[in-house]
Coordinates of C-alpha atoms in Angstrom, one line a residue:
Chain A
M986 CA 22.8 -7.3 -11.8
D987 CA 20.8 -4.6 -13.0
T988 CA 19.6 -6.4 -16.5
L989 CA 17.5 -8.3 -13.6
I990 CA 15.8 -4.8 -12.6
P991 CA 13.3 -5.0 -15.0
L992 CA 12.4 -8.4 -15.3
F993 CA 10.7 -7.9 -11.8
V994 CA 7.4 -5.9 -13.6
A995 CA 8.0 -8.1 -16.8
I996 CA 7.4 -11.3 -15.2
P997 CA 3.7 -10.7 -13.5
L998 CA 2.8 -8.7 -16.4
I999 CA 2.9 -11.0 -19.2
S1000 CA 2.4 -14.0 -17.2
A1001 CA -1.6 -11.9 -16.2
F1002 CA -2.2 -12.0 -19.4
L1003 CA -1.2 -16.0 -20.2
I1004 CA -3.2 -16.9 -17.8
V1005 CA -6.2 -15.1 -18.7
I1006 CA -5.0 -16.6 -22.3
L1007 CA -3.6 -19.9 -21.9
G1008 CA -5.9 -20.4 -18.9
K1009 CA -8.9 -21.1 -21.4
L1010 CA -6.7 -23.7 -23.1
V1011 CA -5.2 -25.5 -21.0
K1012 CA -7.4 -27.1 -17.9
G1013 CA -5.7 -25.5 -14.5
F1014 CA -3.5 -24.0 -16.4
H1015 CA -3.1 -21.2 -13.8
R1016 CA -3.4 -23.6 -10.6
F1017 CA 0.9 -24.2 -11.1
F1018 CA 2.0 -21.6 -13.3
A1019 CA 1.1 -18.4 -10.8
P1020 CA 2.5 -19.8 -8.0
L1021 CA 5.6 -21.5 -10.2
I1022 CA 6.5 -17.0 -11.3
L1023 CA 5.6 -15.9 -7.9
L1024 CA 8.4 -17.9 -6.7
A1025 CA 10.8 -17.4 -9.5
L1026 CA 10.7 -13.4 -8.2
L1027 CA 10.7 -14.4 -4.5
V1028 CA 14.4 -16.2 -5.6
M1029 CA 15.5 -13.2 -8.1
A1030 CA 14.6 -10.7 -5.1
V1031 CA 16.1 -13.0 -2.6
I1032 CA 19.4 -12.7 -5.1
E1033 CA 19.9 -9.0 -5.1
F1034 CA 19.1 -8.5 -1.4
S1035 CA 22.5 -10.6 -0.9
S1036 CA 24.4 -9.1 -3.6
L1037 CA 23.0 -5.7 -3.1
G1038 CA 24.6 -4.6 0.0
K1039 CA 24.8 -1.0 0.1
S1040 CA 25.0 0.2 -3.4
S1041 CA 22.7 0.8 -5.5
I1042 CA 21.5 0.1 -9.2
H1043 CA 19.8 1.0 -11.6
Y1044 CA 18.3 0.7 -15.0
T1045 CA 17.7 2.8 -18.0
L1046 CA 14.3 1.9 -19.8
G1047 CA 15.8 1.4 -23.5
G1048 CA 19.0 3.0 -22.7
W1049 CA 18.1 6.4 -22.9
S1050 CA 20.0 7.6 -19.8
T1051 CA 21.1 11.7 -19.6
E1052 CA 21.3 14.4 -21.8
G1053 CA 23.6 17.4 -21.6
G1054 CA 23.4 16.5 -17.6
Y1055 CA 19.5 16.1 -17.3
P1056 CA 17.8 12.3 -17.2
V1057 CA 15.8 11.9 -20.1
G1058 CA 14.7 8.3 -20.0
I1059 CA 12.6 6.1 -17.1
Y1060 CA 15.1 5.0 -15.1
M1061 CA 14.1 2.1 -12.2
V1062 CA 16.4 2.2 -8.8
L1063 CA 17.4 -0.5 -6.6
D1064 CA 19.0 0.5 -3.7
G1065 CA 18.7 -0.8 0.6
F1066 CA 15.1 0.6 1.1
S1067 CA 13.4 -0.5 -2.5
V1068 CA 15.2 -4.2 -2.5
L1069 CA 13.9 -4.8 1.0
M1070 CA 10.1 -4.2 0.5
L1071 CA 10.7 -6.4 -2.8
C1072 CA 11.2 -9.1 -1.1
I1073 CA 8.6 -8.5 1.7
I1074 CA 6.2 -8.0 -1.3
N1075 CA 7.4 -11.2 -3.4
L1076 CA 7.5 -13.3 -0.1
I1077 CA 3.4 -12.6 1.3
G1078 CA 2.4 -12.9 -2.5
F1079 CA 3.7 -16.1 -3.1
I1080 CA 2.5 -17.5 0.4
A1081 CA -1.0 -16.2 -0.4
L1082 CA -1.4 -17.3 -3.7
F1083 CA 0.0 -21.0 -1.8
Y1084 CA -3.0 -20.1 0.4
S1085 CA -4.8 -19.3 -2.2
L1086 CA -4.9 -22.7 -3.8
S1087 CA -7.4 -24.3 -1.8
Y1088 CA -8.8 -21.2 -0.5
I1089 CA -10.6 -20.0 -3.5
R1090 CA -11.7 -23.3 -4.7
K1091 CA -15.1 -21.8 -3.6
Y1092 CA -15.1 -18.8 -6.5
T1093 CA -15.5 -19.1 -9.8
A1094 CA -13.9 -17.8 -12.4
E1095 CA -10.2 -19.0 -11.2
S1096 CA -8.2 -17.5 -13.6
N1097 CA -8.9 -14.0 -13.5
Y1098 CA -8.7 -14.2 -10.1
Y1099 CA -4.6 -15.4 -10.3
A1100 CA -4.4 -13.0 -13.5
L1101 CA -5.1 -10.4 -11.2
F1102 CA -2.9 -10.9 -8.4
C1103 CA 0.1 -11.0 -10.6
L1104 CA -0.9 -7.6 -11.9
I1105 CA -1.3 -6.4 -8.3
I1106 CA 2.4 -8.2 -7.9
A1107 CA 3.9 -6.6 -11.0
G1108 CA 1.8 -3.0 -9.8
M1109 CA 3.4 -3.1 -6.3
N1110 CA 6.9 -4.1 -7.7
G1111 CA 7.0 -1.1 -10.3
V1112 CA 5.9 0.9 -7.4
V1113 CA 9.0 0.4 -5.4
L1114 CA 11.1 0.1 -7.9
S1115 CA 10.2 3.3 -9.8
G1116 CA 12.9 6.1 -10.2
D1117 CA 9.9 8.3 -11.7
L1118 CA 6.9 10.1 -10.1
F1119 CA 4.2 9.6 -12.8
N1120 CA 5.8 5.9 -14.0
L1121 CA 5.4 6.0 -10.3
F1122 CA 1.6 7.0 -11.0
V1123 CA 1.0 4.8 -13.4
F1124 CA 2.0 1.4 -11.7
L1125 CA 0.2 2.5 -8.3
E1126 CA -2.6 3.1 -10.9
V1127 CA -2.2 -0.3 -11.4
S1128 CA -2.0 -2.5 -8.6
V1129 CA -4.9 -0.6 -6.7
I1130 CA -7.4 -1.3 -9.9
S1131 CA -6.7 -4.9 -9.6
S1132 CA -6.9 -4.5 -5.6
Y1133 CA -10.0 -3.1 -6.2
A1134 CA -11.5 -5.8 -8.6
L1135 CA -10.2 -8.4 -6.2
V1136 CA -12.5 -6.4 -3.0
A1137 CA -15.2 -6.9 -5.3
F1138 CA -14.1 -10.7 -6.4
G1139 CA -16.7 -12.2 -4.1
V1140 CA -19.6 -10.2 -5.3
G1141 CA -22.0 -10.6 -3.0
K1142 CA -23.5 -6.9 -1.2
T1143 CA -21.2 -6.5 1.5
E1144 CA -18.2 -7.0 -1.4
L1145 CA -19.4 -4.3 -3.5
E1146 CA -20.1 -1.9 -1.4
A1147 CA -16.9 -2.2 -0.3
S1148 CA -14.6 -2.3 -3.8
F1149 CA -17.6 0.6 -4.4
K1150 CA -16.3 3.2 -1.1
Y1151 CA -12.8 1.7 -1.8
Q1152 CA -13.2 3.6 -5.6
V1153 CA -14.3 6.3 -4.7
L1154 CA -11.7 7.3 -1.9
G1155 CA -9.1 5.3 -4.2
G1156 CA -9.8 7.9 -7.5
L1157 CA -9.7 10.9 -5.0
A1158 CA -6.5 10.1 -3.4
S1159 CA -5.1 9.0 -6.7
M1160 CA -6.1 12.6 -7.9
L1161 CA -4.7 14.5 -5.6
I1162 CA -1.2 12.3 -6.2
L1163 CA -1.5 13.4 -10.2
L1164 CA -2.2 17.0 -8.7
A1165 CA 1.2 16.7 -6.7
I1166 CA 3.0 15.6 -9.6
G1167 CA 1.7 18.1 -11.9
L1168 CA 2.2 20.9 -9.7
I1169 CA 6.2 19.3 -8.5
Y1170 CA 6.9 19.1 -12.8
W1171 CA 5.7 22.6 -13.3
K1172 CA 8.1 24.5 -11.5
T1173 CA 11.1 21.9 -11.0
K1174 CA 10.4 20.4 -15.2
T1175 CA 12.1 17.0 -14.1
L1176 CA 9.9 13.9 -13.0
N1177 CA 13.0 12.0 -12.2
I1178 CA 12.8 11.9 -8.4
A1179 CA 16.8 12.3 -7.7
D1180 CA 16.6 15.1 -10.3
V1181 CA 14.1 16.8 -8.4
R1182 CA 16.0 16.5 -5.3
N1183 CA 19.0 18.4 -6.9
V1184 CA 16.7 21.1 -7.9
L1185 CA 14.9 21.4 -5.3
D1186 CA 19.4 21.6 -2.4
A1187 CA 19.7 24.2 -5.3
G1188 CA 17.3 27.3 -3.2
Y1189 CA 13.1 26.8 -3.9
S1190 CA 9.6 28.5 -2.8
K1191 CA 9.0 27.5 0.6
P1192 CA 5.0 27.5 0.7
Y1193 CA 4.4 26.1 -2.3
Y1194 CA 6.3 23.0 -1.9
I1195 CA 4.2 22.8 1.7
F1196 CA 1.0 23.0 -0.2
I1197 CA 2.3 20.6 -2.7
Q1198 CA 3.9 18.1 0.3
V1199 CA -0.1 18.5 2.0
L1200 CA -1.4 17.0 -1.0
L1201 CA 0.9 14.3 -1.0
I1202 CA 0.3 13.6 2.2
S1203 CA -3.2 13.4 2.3
G1204 CA -3.2 11.2 -0.8
F1205 CA -0.7 8.3 0.0
G1206 CA -2.0 9.2 3.7
L1207 CA -5.6 8.0 1.7
K1208 CA -3.8 5.0 -0.4
A1209 CA -2.2 4.2 3.4
A1210 CA -5.3 4.5 5.4
I1211 CA -3.5 6.8 8.4
I1212 CA -6.3 7.8 10.4
P1213 CA -8.0 11.2 9.2
F1214 CA -8.2 9.4 5.8
H1215 CA -8.5 5.6 6.9
A1216 CA -12.5 5.4 6.5
W1217 CA -12.3 2.8 3.1
L1218 CA -10.0 0.4 4.8
P1219 CA -11.8 -1.4 7.7
D1220 CA -14.8 -2.1 5.1
A1221 CA -12.5 -3.2 2.1
H1222 CA -9.6 -5.6 4.3
S1223 CA -12.5 -7.6 5.4
S1224 CA -14.9 -8.0 2.3
A1225 CA -11.9 -9.0 0.4
P1226 CA -11.4 -13.1 -0.2
S1227 CA -8.5 -14.0 2.8
P1228 CA -5.1 -14.0 0.6
I1229 CA -6.2 -10.7 -0.5
S1230 CA -6.9 -8.8 2.7
A1231 CA -3.8 -10.2 3.8
M1232 CA -1.7 -9.5 0.2
L1233 CA -3.9 -5.6 1.5
S1234 CA -2.9 -5.1 5.1
G1235 CA 0.8 -6.9 4.1
V1236 CA 1.8 -5.6 1.8
L1237 CA -0.4 -3.2 -0.2
I1238 CA -1.1 -0.7 2.1
K1239 CA 2.7 -0.2 2.9
A1240 CA 4.0 -0.5 -1.0
V1241 CA 1.6 2.3 -2.2
G1242 CA 1.6 4.6 1.0
I1243 CA 4.1 4.1 3.1
Y1244 CA 7.2 3.1 0.9
V1245 CA 6.1 6.2 -1.7
L1246 CA 6.0 9.1 1.5
I1247 CA 9.1 7.4 3.0
R1248 CA 10.7 7.6 -0.5
L1249 CA 9.4 11.2 -1.3
F1250 CA 10.1 12.8 1.8
F1251 CA 13.2 11.6 2.9
N1252 CA 14.8 11.6 -0.4
M1253 CA 13.5 14.2 -2.7
F1254 CA 12.1 16.8 -0.5
V1255 CA 14.1 18.8 2.2
F1256 CA 13.4 18.4 5.6
T1257 CA 10.8 20.8 7.0
H1258 CA 9.7 20.8 10.5
E1259 CA 6.8 21.6 10.3
I1260 CA 6.2 18.2 8.2
A1261 CA 8.2 16.1 10.3
V1262 CA 5.8 17.5 13.4
V1263 CA 2.2 16.4 11.0
F1264 CA 3.8 13.0 10.4
T1265 CA 4.4 12.4 14.6
T1266 CA 1.1 13.6 14.7
L1267 CA -0.7 11.6 12.5
G1268 CA 1.3 8.5 13.1
A1269 CA 0.4 8.7 16.5
I1270 CA -3.3 9.1 16.3
S1271 CA -3.8 6.4 14.1
M1272 CA -2.0 4.4 16.1
V1273 CA -4.4 5.2 19.3
I1274 CA -7.9 5.9 18.1
G1275 CA -7.2 2.2 15.5
A1276 CA -6.3 0.6 19.1
F1277 CA -9.5 1.4 20.7
L1278 CA -11.2 0.8 17.3
A1279 CA -10.5 -2.3 16.8
F1280 CA -11.0 -3.3 20.9
M1281 CA -15.2 -2.9 20.5
Q1282 CA -15.0 -5.2 17.1
W1283 CA -16.4 -7.9 17.0
D1284 CA -15.6 -9.3 13.2
V1285 CA -12.6 -10.9 13.3
K1286 CA -11.7 -9.4 10.1
R1287 CA -12.2 -6.4 10.7
L1288 CA -10.6 -6.4 14.2
L1289 CA -7.6 -6.8 11.8
A1290 CA -8.1 -4.6 9.8
Y1291 CA -8.1 -1.9 13.0
S1292 CA -5.3 -3.5 14.2
S1293 CA -3.6 -2.8 10.9
I1294 CA -4.3 0.9 10.9
S1295 CA -2.8 1.1 14.6
Q1296 CA 0.4 -0.7 14.1
I1297 CA 0.6 1.3 11.0
G1298 CA 0.3 3.9 12.9
Y1299 CA 4.1 3.3 14.9
V1300 CA 5.3 3.2 11.7
V1301 CA 4.6 6.6 10.6
M1302 CA 5.1 7.6 14.0
A1303 CA 8.6 6.5 14.5
F1304 CA 9.2 7.8 11.2
G1305 CA 7.8 11.2 12.0
M1306 CA 10.4 11.0 15.0
S1307 CA 13.2 9.9 12.9
M1308 CA 12.5 13.2 11.1
I1309 CA 11.9 15.3 13.2
L1310 CA 15.3 14.7 15.0
L1311 CA 17.2 14.8 11.6
V1312 CA 15.4 18.5 11.4
R1313 CA 17.2 19.3 14.4
G1314 CA 20.7 17.7 13.7
D1315 CA 21.7 16.9 17.0
N1316 CA 20.7 13.4 18.4
Y1317 CA 21.8 10.7 15.5
T1318 CA 22.1 7.3 17.2
A1319 CA 18.5 8.6 18.3
A1320 CA 17.5 9.4 14.7
A1321 CA 19.3 6.4 12.7
L1322 CA 17.5 4.1 16.2
A1323 CA 14.0 5.6 15.3
I1324 CA 14.4 4.6 11.4
A1325 CA 15.3 1.3 12.3
G1326 CA 12.5 0.4 14.4
G1327 CA 9.9 1.6 11.4
V1328 CA 11.7 -0.5 9.2
Y1329 CA 11.7 -3.6 10.9
H1330 CA 8.0 -2.9 12.8
M1331 CA 7.0 -2.3 9.0
V1332 CA 8.8 -6.1 7.8
N1333 CA 7.3 -7.6 10.8
H1334 CA 3.6 -6.3 10.3
A1335 CA 3.7 -7.6 6.8
V1336 CA 4.5 -11.3 8.2
F1337 CA 2.4 -11.4 11.8
K1338 CA -0.3 -9.3 10.2
G1339 CA -0.4 -11.7 6.6
L1340 CA -0.4 -13.9 9.2
L1341 CA -3.5 -13.3 11.0
F1342 CA -5.5 -12.7 8.0
L1343 CA -5.0 -16.3 6.9
N1344 CA -6.2 -17.8 10.0
A1345 CA -9.3 -15.5 9.6
G1346 CA -9.4 -17.3 6.7
A1347 CA -9.0 -20.4 7.7
L1348 CA -12.2 -20.0 10.5
E1349 CA -14.0 -18.4 7.4
Y1350 CA -13.5 -21.3 5.5
R1351 CA -14.8 -24.1 7.9
L1352 CA -17.3 -22.3 9.8
D1353 CA -18.6 -20.6 7.2
T1354 CA -18.9 -17.2 9.3
R1355 CA -16.5 -13.7 10.5
D1356 CA -18.3 -13.2 13.7
L1357 CA -15.9 -13.9 16.9
K1358 CA -19.4 -14.6 18.9
K1359 CA -20.4 -17.6 16.8
M1360 CA -17.3 -19.0 17.6
G1361 CA -15.0 -21.1 20.3
G1362 CA -13.5 -23.9 21.2
L1363 CA -11.8 -24.7 18.0
S1364 CA -8.4 -25.0 19.6
S1365 CA -8.8 -29.0 19.3
A1366 CA -10.6 -29.0 16.2
M1367 CA -8.5 -27.0 14.3
P1368 CA -4.6 -27.2 15.8
V1369 CA -2.5 -26.1 12.7
T1370 CA -4.7 -22.9 12.7
S1371 CA -4.8 -22.2 16.6
S1372 CA -1.1 -22.3 17.1
T1373 CA 0.1 -20.4 14.4
S1374 CA -2.4 -17.9 15.4
F1375 CA -1.8 -17.9 19.1
M1376 CA 2.3 -16.9 18.0
A1377 CA 1.0 -14.2 15.5
S1378 CA -1.3 -13.2 18.1
M1379 CA 1.2 -12.7 20.9
S1380 CA 3.7 -11.3 18.4
I1381 CA 1.3 -8.4 17.2
S1382 CA 1.2 -7.6 20.7
G1383 CA 4.4 -8.0 21.4
I1384 CA 5.9 -10.2 24.0
P1385 CA 8.8 -11.7 24.3
P1386 CA 10.5 -13.8 22.2
F1387 CA 8.0 -12.9 18.7
N1388 CA 9.4 -10.4 16.5
G1389 CA 7.1 -7.5 17.1
F1390 CA 8.1 -7.1 20.5
F1391 CA 12.0 -6.5 19.5
S1392 CA 10.4 -4.0 16.9
K1393 CA 7.8 -2.0 19.5
L1394 CA 11.2 -2.6 22.0
I1395 CA 13.0 -0.3 19.3
I1396 CA 10.5 2.5 18.4
I1397 CA 10.0 2.7 22.4
I1398 CA 14.1 3.0 23.3
A1399 CA 14.0 5.6 20.1
A1400 CA 11.6 7.8 21.5
I1401 CA 13.3 7.9 25.3
N1402 CA 16.7 8.5 23.4
G1403 CA 15.0 10.9 21.4
K1404 CA 13.3 13.0 24.4
F1405 CA 9.7 12.1 22.9
Y1406 CA 8.4 10.7 26.6
L1407 CA 4.7 11.3 26.2
L1408 CA 4.8 9.4 22.4
A1409 CA 7.0 6.4 24.2
T1410 CA 4.1 6.1 27.4
L1411 CA 1.6 6.3 24.1
A1412 CA 3.6 3.5 22.8
V1413 CA 3.7 1.0 25.4
V1414 CA -0.2 1.8 26.6
I1415 CA -1.0 1.1 23.2
S1416 CA 0.9 -2.4 23.4
F1417 CA -1.2 -3.3 26.0
I1418 CA -4.2 -2.9 24.6
T1419 CA -3.5 -4.5 21.5
L1420 CA -2.2 -6.8 23.6
A1421 CA -5.8 -7.3 25.3
Y1422 CA -7.7 -7.1 22.1
F1423 CA -5.8 -10.5 20.5
L1424 CA -6.7 -12.2 24.1
K1425 CA -9.6 -11.5 23.1
F1426 CA -10.1 -13.1 19.9
Q1427 CA -7.8 -16.0 21.5
R1428 CA -10.5 -16.7 23.5
Y1429 CA -14.1 -15.8 21.7
A1430 CA -12.3 -18.5 19.1
F1431 CA -10.2 -21.1 20.3
F1432 CA -10.5 -21.3 23.8
N1433 CA -14.1 -21.0 25.3
K1434 CA -17.0 -23.1 25.2
P1435 CA -17.9 -25.0 21.6
L1436 CA -20.6 -22.9 21.2
Q1437 CA -21.8 -25.1 17.8
K1438 CA -22.9 -27.7 18.3
S1439 CA -21.4 -29.4 15.4
I1440 CA -18.0 -28.9 16.4
E1441 CA -16.9 -32.3 16.0
K1442 CA -17.4 -32.2 12.5
I1443 CA -14.7 -29.2 11.6
R1444 CA -11.2 -30.6 10.8
E1445 CA -8.2 -29.0 10.1
V1446 CA -7.9 -26.7 7.3
P1447 CA -6.2 -28.4 3.8
F1448 CA -2.6 -28.6 3.3
S1449 CA -2.2 -25.5 1.5
M1450 CA -3.9 -23.5 3.7
S1451 CA -1.7 -24.8 7.1
F1452 CA 1.3 -24.9 4.9
S1453 CA 1.4 -20.9 3.8
M1454 CA 0.4 -20.4 8.1
V1455 CA 2.9 -22.8 9.8
V1456 CA 6.0 -20.9 7.1
L1457 CA 5.0 -17.1 8.6
A1458 CA 4.4 -18.9 11.7
I1459 CA 8.2 -19.7 11.7
L1460 CA 9.1 -15.9 10.1
C1461 CA 7.4 -15.0 12.9
L1462 CA 10.4 -17.0 15.2
A1463 CA 13.2 -16.3 13.7
L1464 CA 12.1 -12.6 12.2
S1465 CA 13.6 -12.1 16.1
L1466 CA 16.7 -13.0 15.2
L1467 CA 17.0 -9.6 13.7
A1468 CA 17.7 -8.1 17.1
F1469 CA 21.0 -9.4 17.3
P1470 CA 23.6 -6.2 15.7
S1471 CA 25.4 -8.6 13.7
I1472 CA 22.1 -9.9 12.0
N1473 CA 21.0 -6.7 11.9
D1474 CA 23.2 -5.3 10.3
A1475 CA 23.4 -7.1 7.6
I1476 CA 19.8 -6.9 7.0
L1477 CA 18.2 -3.5 7.7
R1478 CA 21.7 -1.2 7.1
P1479 CA 21.8 -1.0 3.5
A1480 CA 18.3 0.8 3.9
I1481 CA 18.5 2.7 7.3
H1482 CA 22.1 4.0 5.3
V1483 CA 19.5 5.4 2.7
L1484 CA 17.2 7.1 4.5
M1485 CA 20.0 8.6 6.9
Q1486 CA 21.7 9.8 4.5
S1487 CA 19.5 11.3 2.3
D1488 CA 21.2 13.1 -0.4
I1489 CA 22.7 9.7 -1.3
Y1490 CA 20.0 8.5 -3.5
S1491 CA 20.5 11.7 -5.4
T1492 CA 23.8 11.7 -6.0
T1493 CA 24.3 8.4 -7.2
I1494 CA 21.9 8.1 -9.7
M1495 CA 22.5 11.4 -11.4
G1496 CA 26.3 10.1 -10.9
L1497 CA 27.9 12.8 -9.5
Chain B
M1401 CA -4.0 32.6 -14.1
T1402 CA -7.7 32.7 -15.2
V1403 CA -7.5 29.2 -17.3
Y1404 CA -5.8 27.8 -14.0
I1405 CA -8.6 29.7 -11.4
L1406 CA -11.2 28.1 -14.6
C1407 CA -9.6 24.2 -13.6
F1408 CA -9.5 24.5 -9.5
V1409 CA -13.9 26.0 -10.0
L1410 CA -14.1 22.7 -12.2
F1411 CA -12.0 20.6 -9.7
L1412 CA -14.2 22.0 -6.6
V1413 CA -17.9 21.6 -9.1
G1414 CA -16.2 18.0 -9.2
L1415 CA -15.5 17.7 -5.2
Y1416 CA -19.0 19.1 -3.9
G1417 CA -20.3 16.2 -6.7
V1418 CA -18.5 13.3 -4.5
I1419 CA -19.4 14.9 -2.1
T1420 CA -23.0 16.1 -2.1
R1421 CA -24.6 13.3 -4.9
R1422 CA -26.9 10.5 -3.6
N1423 CA -26.5 8.5 -7.0
L1424 CA -23.9 5.9 -7.2
I1425 CA -23.6 7.6 -10.7
K1426 CA -23.1 10.7 -10.3
I1427 CA -20.6 10.7 -8.0
A1428 CA -19.4 8.1 -10.9
I1429 CA -19.6 11.1 -13.2
A1430 CA -18.7 14.1 -10.7
L1431 CA -15.4 12.3 -10.4
S1432 CA -15.0 12.0 -13.6
I1433 CA -15.1 16.3 -13.7
M1434 CA -12.3 16.2 -11.2
E1435 CA -9.8 14.1 -13.1
F1436 CA -10.9 16.0 -16.2
S1437 CA -9.8 18.8 -14.3
I1438 CA -6.5 17.9 -13.7
F1439 CA -5.8 16.6 -16.9
L1440 CA -6.8 20.3 -18.1
M1441 CA -3.9 22.1 -15.7
L1442 CA -1.4 19.7 -16.2
V1443 CA -1.5 20.1 -20.4
L1444 CA -1.9 24.0 -19.7
I1445 CA 1.2 23.4 -17.8
G1446 CA 2.8 22.6 -20.8
Y1447 CA 1.5 24.9 -22.6
I1448 CA 3.6 28.8 -24.1
D1449 CA 2.0 31.3 -25.9
G1450 CA 2.4 31.4 -29.4
G1451 CA 4.0 27.6 -29.5
L1452 CA 3.5 25.4 -32.4
A1453 CA 3.4 21.9 -31.7
P1454 CA 6.9 19.9 -30.4
I1455 CA 7.3 18.5 -33.9
V1456 CA 10.7 19.8 -34.6
D1457 CA 11.7 21.6 -38.2
P1458 CA 14.9 22.8 -38.7
D1459 CA 14.0 25.4 -41.1
L1460 CA 11.8 27.7 -38.5
A1461 CA 14.9 28.6 -36.5
G1462 CA 13.8 29.8 -33.2
Q1463 CA 10.5 28.9 -33.4
I1464 CA 9.0 28.2 -29.6
Y1465 CA 7.3 24.7 -29.1
V1466 CA 4.9 23.9 -26.5
D1467 CA 6.2 20.9 -23.9
P1468 CA 5.1 17.5 -24.9
L1469 CA 5.5 15.9 -21.7
P1470 CA 2.6 16.6 -20.2
Q1471 CA 0.4 16.1 -23.1
A1472 CA 2.2 12.7 -23.1
M1473 CA 1.3 12.4 -19.6
V1474 CA -1.9 13.5 -20.0
L1475 CA -2.5 10.7 -22.3
T1476 CA -2.0 7.6 -20.4
A1477 CA -3.8 9.6 -17.1
I1478 CA -6.5 9.2 -19.4
V1479 CA -6.3 5.6 -20.4
I1480 CA -5.8 5.3 -16.8
G1481 CA -9.3 7.3 -15.6
L1482 CA -11.1 5.3 -18.7
A1483 CA -9.7 2.1 -16.7
T1484 CA -10.9 3.7 -13.4
T1485 CA -14.3 5.2 -14.4
S1486 CA -15.0 1.4 -16.2
M1487 CA -14.4 -0.2 -13.3
L1488 CA -16.5 1.9 -11.0
M1489 CA -19.3 1.3 -13.3
A1490 CA -18.7 -2.1 -13.5
I1491 CA -19.7 -2.1 -9.6
A1492 CA -22.8 0.4 -10.1
I1493 CA -24.4 -1.8 -11.7
R1494 CA -23.2 -5.2 -9.8
L1495 CA -24.9 -3.1 -7.3
Y1496 CA -28.1 -2.6 -9.4
R1497 CA -28.7 -5.5 -10.1
K1498 CA -28.3 -6.6 -6.0
Y1499 CA -30.3 -3.5 -4.7
K1500 CA -32.1 -2.9 -7.0
T1501 CA -31.3 1.0 -6.5
F1502 CA -28.8 3.4 -7.1
D1503 CA -29.3 5.0 -4.4
I1504 CA -26.5 4.9 -1.8
R1505 CA -28.7 6.0 1.2
E1506 CA -29.9 2.6 0.7
I1507 CA -26.5 0.9 0.7
K1508 CA -26.0 0.5 4.0
N1509 CA -24.5 -3.0 4.8
L1510 CA -20.8 -1.7 6.2
R1511 CA -20.6 1.1 9.0
G1512 CA -18.3 1.6 11.8

């Protein structure tokens, strides 16, 4: 099915332009066209997922493949890890778009919103599929530039300020990434990720590549908002329209941040102990500090944004631990377990953080405020929002039958198996703090005595919004099935396989 | 080697501007300076002393050509840079309409 691969980028890209052009001529064109496109992409992603298994396929643009053993064309690669990311991106994208059908009516220039939404999807699909460093950079810019515009979509004072801050830091990150790509090309004379790996396998000068790796960690760390680089995230994610916050927090920071870091460090560079330790430390720091910062917030969406930093910390820490274990090379089962926990938590976080931002959007839609102190007693007025947000909160804080419990449990077990006792303790403690601030959110928003007199007038949100929230809440429960070994094998194993056998990516693509 | 050091100096000039300037437009200019220092470095990577433009002429055997790939990369990157700069300018102008100033010390609704 390798002919389907370029369509993941082409379809949303073309439909973005169609929406802008035809949206002016046909009334309401964008309202049914954009969800249809996203649904088609989701179906395609699921088809690819079910047919792929552990194999990996690639598509060469324009049929330019290898010339004398060197790849000259642009490669798009689909393997176990990227197909999983594709499924998440298009799933959350479809649900957020369906939610926007009601939510975005209060803004003007609706068709521009849908066009930008398609562009952000095209960019992220491109980043995940690209097998070439420079194209990865181009797609990354496509998705982040449209996200700058979407953050400022409300054109209020705070939205514009947040977008400016986001752009300056995002621009800085893009430059660091471009510099690193240039430096890689200087030494290896190739941009293909698989080919770079083969060049590095033949031997390389360590200090030069450590410098490149530091540049890449700071660049993609800024995109992923790992803690010393997090300053833009709470502003940008809380100012954007809520479905966009769900996209940014749920998918964008993973697709352009974590995914690329993991792909480059596992499948392109050869592991070094120093970088593995840096990864683990950054992850642990963002996990701890993010949770404490979230605890102090009274703005719903800022609380959720800081909590994203903390949960991304869990994912980075899990991957960092597995890198340390793989460098040591003595405990492969614990390393595989840590990778499994990281991938699983990444999937889960996309689902429950997406849901929580949609809940926050529903509150803002009915109450016109994001301040927790001005809410209260909404559980009877908005039963769907209240029950779904309760499920998401329990899930993110790791309460048993929900998915968050199992992924955190796997990470903690991996940490204990790998003898990282301090990290395991921290993960447990932070899980309790997460529970504390989500109970605060639940109590002040839904269970306190009503503060507003007009509480009787508040009704449940419209169908498209409540439907999206219910779908995600069901997914929160359904994903906990992944904890069963047989289901886990079918769904997460291909991704773990690609990351554990770090040479497999380059050898299959280069046809060795 | 000197040219690369000069590129790096240009990069640092841009970084200094981003960190110290208080005017939105000047921050945007400083970002552009940083961007172009990196573009210069990319072009220099592909440059070979005495190389011709990379249009291969079968009559000139043994002629050295410069590497065309970084040039193509820089062209693409310039287009992307144009998009980011215009986006930044659009936001700066919208901010000016709201606050009647370009000074970042007076634009601070968000913190914490």
